GROMACS .gro file of C-alpha atoms in nm:
model
  282
    1MET     CA    1  -1.754  -1.065   0.798
    2LYS     CA    2  -1.966  -0.883   0.543
    3ILE     CA    3  -1.836  -0.882   0.186
    4PHE     CA    4  -1.973  -0.631  -0.067
    5SER     CA    5  -2.143  -0.825  -0.347
    6SER     CA    6  -2.155  -0.701  -0.705
    7LEU     CA    7  -2.516  -0.596  -0.651
    8SER     CA    8  -2.426  -0.403  -0.336
    9THR     CA    9  -2.134  -0.237  -0.510
   10ALA     CA   10  -2.356  -0.137  -0.801
   11PHE     CA   11  -2.612   0.010  -0.564
   12PHE     CA   12  -2.337   0.201  -0.384
   13CYS     CA   13  -2.213   0.346  -0.714
   14LEU     CA   14  -2.566   0.460  -0.804
   15PHE     CA   15  -2.604   0.605  -0.458
   16ILE     CA   16  -2.279   0.799  -0.487
   17PHE     CA   17  -2.370   0.921  -0.837
   18SER     CA   18  -2.702   1.058  -0.717
   19PHE     CA   19  -2.518   1.288  -0.479
   20SER     CA   20  -2.219   1.372  -0.700
   21ILE     CA   21  -2.345   1.719  -0.797
   22SER     CA   22  -2.395   1.840  -0.441
   23THR     CA   23  -2.060   1.701  -0.324
   24ALA     CA   24  -1.837   1.782  -0.620
   25GLN     CA   25  -1.594   1.958  -0.390
   26GLU     CA   26  -1.524   1.620  -0.228
   27LEU     CA   27  -1.390   1.461  -0.548
   28THR     CA   28  -1.026   1.425  -0.645
   29ASP     CA   29  -0.854   1.341  -0.973
   30LYS     CA   30  -0.503   1.303  -0.832
   31PHE     CA   31  -0.526   0.924  -0.862
   32LYS     CA   32  -0.497   0.768  -1.208
   33TYR     CA   33  -0.516   0.397  -1.127
   34LYS     CA   34  -0.695   0.167  -0.886
   35ALA     CA   35  -0.546  -0.166  -0.779
   36THR     CA   36  -0.761  -0.410  -0.584
   37TYR     CA   37  -0.600  -0.670  -0.360
   38GLU     CA   38  -0.740  -0.960  -0.163
   39LEU     CA   39  -0.574  -0.989   0.176
   40THR     CA   40  -0.576  -1.329   0.344
   41TRP     CA   41  -0.438  -1.339   0.695
   42GLN     CA   42  -0.425  -1.563   1.000
   43ILE     CA   43  -0.531  -1.357   1.299
   44ASP     CA   44  -0.424  -1.622   1.556
   45SER     CA   45  -0.080  -1.773   1.497
   46THR     CA   46  -0.175  -2.077   1.709
   47ASN     CA   47  -0.493  -2.154   1.515
   48ALA     CA   48  -0.466  -2.243   1.145
   49GLU     CA   49  -0.846  -2.215   1.121
   50SER     CA   50  -0.844  -1.844   1.206
   51ILE     CA   51  -0.806  -1.735   0.844
   52GLN     CA   52  -0.976  -1.411   0.744
   53ASN     CA   53  -1.012  -1.224   0.415
   54GLU     CA   54  -1.066  -0.862   0.325
   55THR     CA   55  -1.055  -0.654   0.008
   56MET     CA   56  -0.794  -0.376   0.005
   57LEU     CA   57  -0.756  -0.081  -0.232
   58LEU     CA   58  -0.454   0.103  -0.367
   59PHE     CA   59  -0.517   0.432  -0.547
   60THR     CA   60  -0.207   0.563  -0.719
   61GLY     CA   61  -0.118   0.867  -0.928
   62ALA     CA   62   0.178   1.089  -1.014
   63GLY     CA   63   0.426   0.978  -0.749
   64TYR     CA   64   0.162   0.952  -0.476
   65SER     CA   65  -0.062   0.669  -0.356
   66ARG     CA   66  -0.318   0.590  -0.088
   67PHE     CA   67  -0.384   0.243   0.056
   68SER     CA   68  -0.672   0.128   0.275
   69SER     CA   69  -0.932  -0.141   0.313
   70GLN     CA   70  -1.225  -0.122   0.074
   71GLY     CA   71  -1.458  -0.110   0.373
   72HIS     CA   72  -1.284   0.191   0.524
   73HIS     CA   73  -1.278   0.373   0.189
   74ILE     CA   74  -1.649   0.311   0.135
   75GLU     CA   75  -1.730   0.412   0.491
   76ASP     CA   76  -1.555   0.747   0.457
   77SER     CA   77  -1.706   0.806   0.111
   78ILE     CA   78  -2.057   0.744   0.246
   79GLN     CA   79  -1.999   0.968   0.546
   80ARG     CA   80  -1.891   1.252   0.317
   81VAL     CA   81  -2.208   1.210   0.113
   82TYR     CA   82  -2.427   1.220   0.421
   83LYS     CA   83  -2.240   1.520   0.557
   84GLU     CA   84  -2.434   1.726   0.302
   85ARG     CA   85  -2.770   1.600   0.427
   86GLU     CA   86  -2.981   1.698   0.723
   87ARG     CA   87  -2.866   1.508   1.030
   88THR     CA   88  -3.156   1.305   1.166
   89PRO     CA   89  -3.178   0.965   1.341
   90GLN     CA   90  -3.325   0.828   1.019
   91SER     CA   91  -3.043   0.954   0.797
   92PHE     CA   92  -2.784   0.826   1.047
   93SER     CA   93  -2.947   0.482   1.050
   94GLU     CA   94  -2.960   0.483   0.670
   95MET     CA   95  -2.592   0.576   0.652
   96ARG     CA   96  -2.486   0.303   0.894
   97SER     CA   97  -2.681   0.040   0.700
   98LYS     CA   98  -2.467   0.107   0.392
   99ILE     CA   99  -2.131   0.076   0.568
  100SER     CA  100  -1.949  -0.257   0.552
  101GLU     CA  101  -1.738  -0.402   0.830
  102THR     CA  102  -1.362  -0.372   0.818
  103LYS     CA  103  -1.080  -0.484   1.042
  104PHE     CA  104  -0.852  -0.209   0.914
  105LYS     CA  105  -0.929   0.158   0.987
  106TYR     CA  106  -0.606   0.313   0.863
  107TYR     CA  107  -0.480   0.500   0.558
  108ILE     CA  108  -0.126   0.469   0.423
  109ASN     CA  109  -0.014   0.762   0.206
  110LYS     CA  110   0.305   0.711   0.007
  111LYS     CA  111   0.543   0.950  -0.165
  112LEU     CA  112   0.691   0.702  -0.408
  113ALA     CA  113   0.996   0.898  -0.520
  114ASP     CA  114   1.112   0.960  -0.163
  115ARG     CA  115   0.989   0.619  -0.039
  116GLU     CA  116   0.824   0.790   0.255
  117ILE     CA  117   0.489   0.693   0.402
  118ASN     CA  118   0.239   0.868   0.624
  119PHE     CA  119   0.027   0.632   0.836
  120GLN     CA  120  -0.305   0.768   0.968
  121GLU     CA  121  -0.557   0.609   1.202
  122GLU     CA  122  -0.836   0.722   1.430
  123ILE     CA  123  -0.825   0.575   1.782
  124VAL     CA  124  -1.145   0.641   1.977
  125LYS     CA  125  -1.204   1.012   1.901
  126ASP     CA  126  -0.844   1.113   1.833
  127TYR     CA  127  -0.663   1.115   1.500
  128TYR     CA  128  -0.299   1.008   1.494
  129GLU     CA  129  -0.036   0.993   1.223
  130TYR     CA  130   0.328   0.900   1.194
  131SER     CA  131   0.583   0.918   0.915
  132GLU     CA  132   0.822   0.641   0.818
  133ASP     CA  133   1.117   0.627   0.582
  134LEU     CA  134   1.099   0.299   0.390
  135SER     CA  135   1.418   0.347   0.189
  136SER     CA  136   1.575   0.103   0.437
  137ILE     CA  137   1.369  -0.178   0.282
  138GLU     CA  138   1.617  -0.341   0.045
  139TRP     CA  139   1.485  -0.568  -0.229
  140ASN     CA  140   1.678  -0.866  -0.358
  141ILE     CA  141   1.549  -0.910  -0.714
  142LEU     CA  142   1.588  -1.270  -0.833
  143PRO     CA  143   1.589  -1.413  -1.187
  144GLU     CA  144   1.291  -1.644  -1.131
  145THR     CA  145   0.980  -1.557  -1.334
  146LYS     CA  146   0.631  -1.700  -1.381
  147ASP     CA  147   0.273  -1.598  -1.459
  148ILE     CA  148   0.025  -1.479  -1.197
  149SER     CA  149  -0.327  -1.367  -1.287
  150GLY     CA  150  -0.224  -1.314  -1.649
  151PHE     CA  151   0.082  -1.102  -1.568
  152ALA     CA  152   0.444  -1.197  -1.633
  153VAL     CA  153   0.602  -1.151  -1.290
  154GLN     CA  154   0.949  -1.163  -1.138
  155LYS     CA  155   1.050  -1.269  -0.788
  156ALA     CA  156   1.194  -1.042  -0.519
  157LYS     CA  157   1.263  -1.083  -0.150
  158THR     CA  158   1.285  -0.843   0.143
  159SER     CA  159   1.245  -0.819   0.519
  160TYR     CA  160   1.028  -0.572   0.706
  161ALA     CA  161   0.911  -0.532   1.066
  162GLY     CA  162   1.017  -0.878   1.177
  163ARG     CA  163   0.892  -1.078   0.878
  164ASN     CA  164   1.059  -1.208   0.561
  165TYR     CA  165   0.861  -1.154   0.241
  166THR     CA  166   0.855  -1.289  -0.112
  167ALA     CA  167   0.704  -1.056  -0.371
  168TRP     CA  168   0.612  -1.103  -0.736
  169PHE     CA  169   0.609  -0.783  -0.942
  170THR     CA  170   0.541  -0.705  -1.307
  171SER     CA  171   0.718  -0.461  -1.536
  172GLU     CA  172   0.400  -0.462  -1.746
  173ILE     CA  173   0.266  -0.205  -1.499
  174PRO     CA  174   0.568   0.022  -1.435
  175ILE     CA  175   0.442   0.162  -1.106
  176PRO     CA  176   0.688   0.111  -0.815
  177ASP     CA  177   0.413   0.043  -0.564
  178GLY     CA  178   0.217  -0.232  -0.394
  179PRO     CA  179  -0.011  -0.318  -0.103
  180TYR     CA  180   0.037  -0.200   0.254
  181LYS     CA  181   0.371  -0.017   0.291
  182PHE     CA  182   0.553  -0.214   0.023
  183ASN     CA  183   0.703  -0.016  -0.266
  184GLY     CA  184   1.030   0.044  -0.450
  185LEU     CA  185   1.031  -0.238  -0.705
  186PRO     CA  186   1.048  -0.161  -1.080
  187GLY     CA  187   0.684  -0.255  -1.131
  188LEU     CA  188   0.358  -0.309  -0.948
  189ILE     CA  189   0.353  -0.587  -0.687
  190ILE     CA  190   0.104  -0.854  -0.799
  191LYS     CA  191   0.148  -1.079  -0.497
  192ILE     CA  192   0.341  -1.061  -0.172
  193ALA     CA  193   0.344  -1.295   0.128
  194ASP     CA  194   0.553  -1.354   0.437
  195GLU     CA  195   0.740  -1.684   0.456
  196LYS     CA  196   0.474  -1.849   0.676
  197GLU     CA  197   0.195  -1.705   0.462
  198TYR     CA  198   0.030  -1.547   0.763
  199TYR     CA  199  -0.026  -1.238   0.545
  200VAL     CA  200  -0.087  -1.274   0.171
  201PHE     CA  201  -0.181  -0.986  -0.061
  202LYS     CA  202  -0.283  -1.080  -0.417
  203LEU     CA  203  -0.392  -0.846  -0.693
  204THR     CA  204  -0.748  -0.917  -0.811
  205GLY     CA  205  -0.807  -0.611  -1.028
  206PHE     CA  206  -0.633  -0.316  -1.189
  207LYS     CA  207  -0.788  -0.036  -1.392
  208SER     CA  208  -0.739   0.321  -1.508
  209LEU     CA  209  -0.967   0.573  -1.341
  210LYS     CA  210  -1.175   0.759  -1.598
  211GLU     CA  211  -1.358   0.973  -1.344
  212PRO     CA  212  -1.257   1.144  -1.017
  213ILE     CA  213  -1.315   0.949  -0.697
  214PHE     CA  214  -1.423   1.064  -0.353
  215ASP     CA  215  -1.137   1.225  -0.166
  216THR     CA  216  -1.135   1.033   0.162
  217GLU     CA  217  -0.846   1.234   0.301
  218SER     CA  218  -0.974   1.362   0.634
  219ASP     CA  219  -0.987   1.732   0.713
  220GLU     CA  220  -0.937   1.646   1.080
  221ASP     CA  221  -0.628   1.773   1.260
  222TYR     CA  222  -0.400   1.473   1.309
  223LEU     CA  223  -0.173   1.453   1.610
  224GLU     CA  224   0.172   1.369   1.478
  225VAL     CA  225   0.361   1.115   1.688
  226ASP     CA  226   0.648   0.880   1.619
  227LYS     CA  227   0.578   0.518   1.533
  228ASN     CA  228   0.670   0.383   1.877
  229LYS     CA  229   0.436   0.628   2.049
  230PHE     CA  230   0.154   0.536   1.812
  231ARG     CA  231   0.199   0.166   1.887
  232GLU     CA  232   0.197   0.245   2.259
  233ILE     CA  233  -0.133   0.437   2.227
  234LYS     CA  234  -0.287   0.158   2.018
  235GLU     CA  235  -0.177  -0.105   2.269
  236GLU     CA  236  -0.326   0.091   2.560
  237TYR     CA  237  -0.658   0.100   2.377
  238ASN     CA  238  -0.646  -0.271   2.291
  239VAL     CA  239  -0.568  -0.371   2.650
  240ASP     CA  240  -0.839  -0.156   2.811
  241PRO     CA  241  -1.074   0.014   2.563
  242ILE     CA  242  -1.312   0.126   2.839
  243ALA     CA  243  -1.035   0.322   3.012
  244ALA     CA  244  -0.927   0.465   2.674
  245LEU     CA  245  -1.282   0.584   2.610
  246GLY     CA  246  -1.285   0.749   2.951
  247ARG     CA  247  -0.962   0.936   2.880
  248SER     CA  248  -1.125   1.070   2.563
  249GLY     CA  249  -1.424   1.201   2.756
  250MET     CA  250  -1.660   0.918   2.664
  251THR     CA  251  -1.830   0.711   2.932
  252ILE     CA  252  -2.016   0.379   2.932
  253SER     CA  253  -2.282   0.326   3.197
  254PHE     CA  254  -2.306  -0.013   3.367
  255LYS     CA  255  -2.581  -0.135   3.596
  256SER     CA  256  -2.446  -0.168   3.948
  257GLY     CA  257  -2.407  -0.509   4.104
  258LEU     CA  258  -2.442  -0.709   3.783
  259GLY     CA  259  -2.073  -0.730   3.695
  260GLN     CA  260  -2.135  -0.608   3.341
  261LYS     CA  261  -1.805  -0.427   3.312
  262GLU     CA  262  -1.608  -0.722   3.446
  263LYS     CA  263  -1.787  -0.962   3.211
  264MET     CA  264  -1.724  -0.735   2.915
  265MET     CA  265  -1.354  -0.701   2.997
  266LYS     CA  266  -1.320  -1.078   3.046
  267GLU     CA  267  -1.465  -1.141   2.702
  268HIS     CA  268  -1.244  -0.870   2.554
  269ARG     CA  269  -0.928  -1.021   2.703
  270LYS     CA  270  -1.031  -1.362   2.573
  271GLU     CA  271  -1.069  -1.228   2.220
  272LEU     CA  272  -0.749  -1.025   2.246
  273LYS     CA  273  -0.548  -1.343   2.312
  274LYS     CA  274  -0.668  -1.474   1.976
  275GLN     CA  275  -0.544  -1.161   1.797
  276ASN     CA  276  -0.177  -1.235   1.850
  277ASN     CA  277  -0.045  -1.215   1.495
  278PRO     CA  278  -0.006  -0.852   1.380
  279ILE     CA  279   0.151  -0.784   1.043
  280GLU     CA  280   0.434  -0.592   1.210
  281LEU     CA  281   0.620  -0.784   1.481
  282LYS     CA  282   0.865  -0.504   1.565
   0.00000   0.00000   0.00000
């Protein structure tokens, strides 16, 4: 997996700055803080060696926040910059070379006061979203305290989507938010992990935003579905992506008689069996 180095990040910032005048309409100042988390997760529950890492971002402001992977945020920011340029094979190739890989292509938008989230993800060519009321997540705040990454933190426990979690939050940053869908504690979540530590989010950076950032909120029309329907659509794509592409009007050509499609699907099913540990079990 590609990880953005400091040099790459610096180059990206210079690249964005060079286009900031022509794309000023794409900036937003609704976010006041940026929290950076490192996510460590085990993609295969049967293989302790299948540990992966990815940087995740939480932008938060006056009662509203937006969570995504750093890779997805950078990808959308770059695409908005290149939207202003002439579309040529060269510019497309240049754009793709600046985009990092990410395993997570979703955005989670939270209304903190109402404890409601809006989950958005593109599947093939279609954009889907669902809403979820997270007020049912009940936190048990415990007296235990310690220090994590220089913050005085307090322990809390909860259960969500089939997993039991332990969180450590700090009242030093009085923002009732955290990574993924987690929110509702009297302070920012510094670390949270399920009891088997299959999924661990840990804060690695927090800063005030002095300048507007790129508004990665898509202007696409999202198809609103309920959560169960979304999971059904996602599962259909995971099981047979070629058929899902066909339903969206996209076709892949295979040379006849060489069994290319069958070989591709066999490899896909093999890899799919290793991806058996989603963050939400129900």
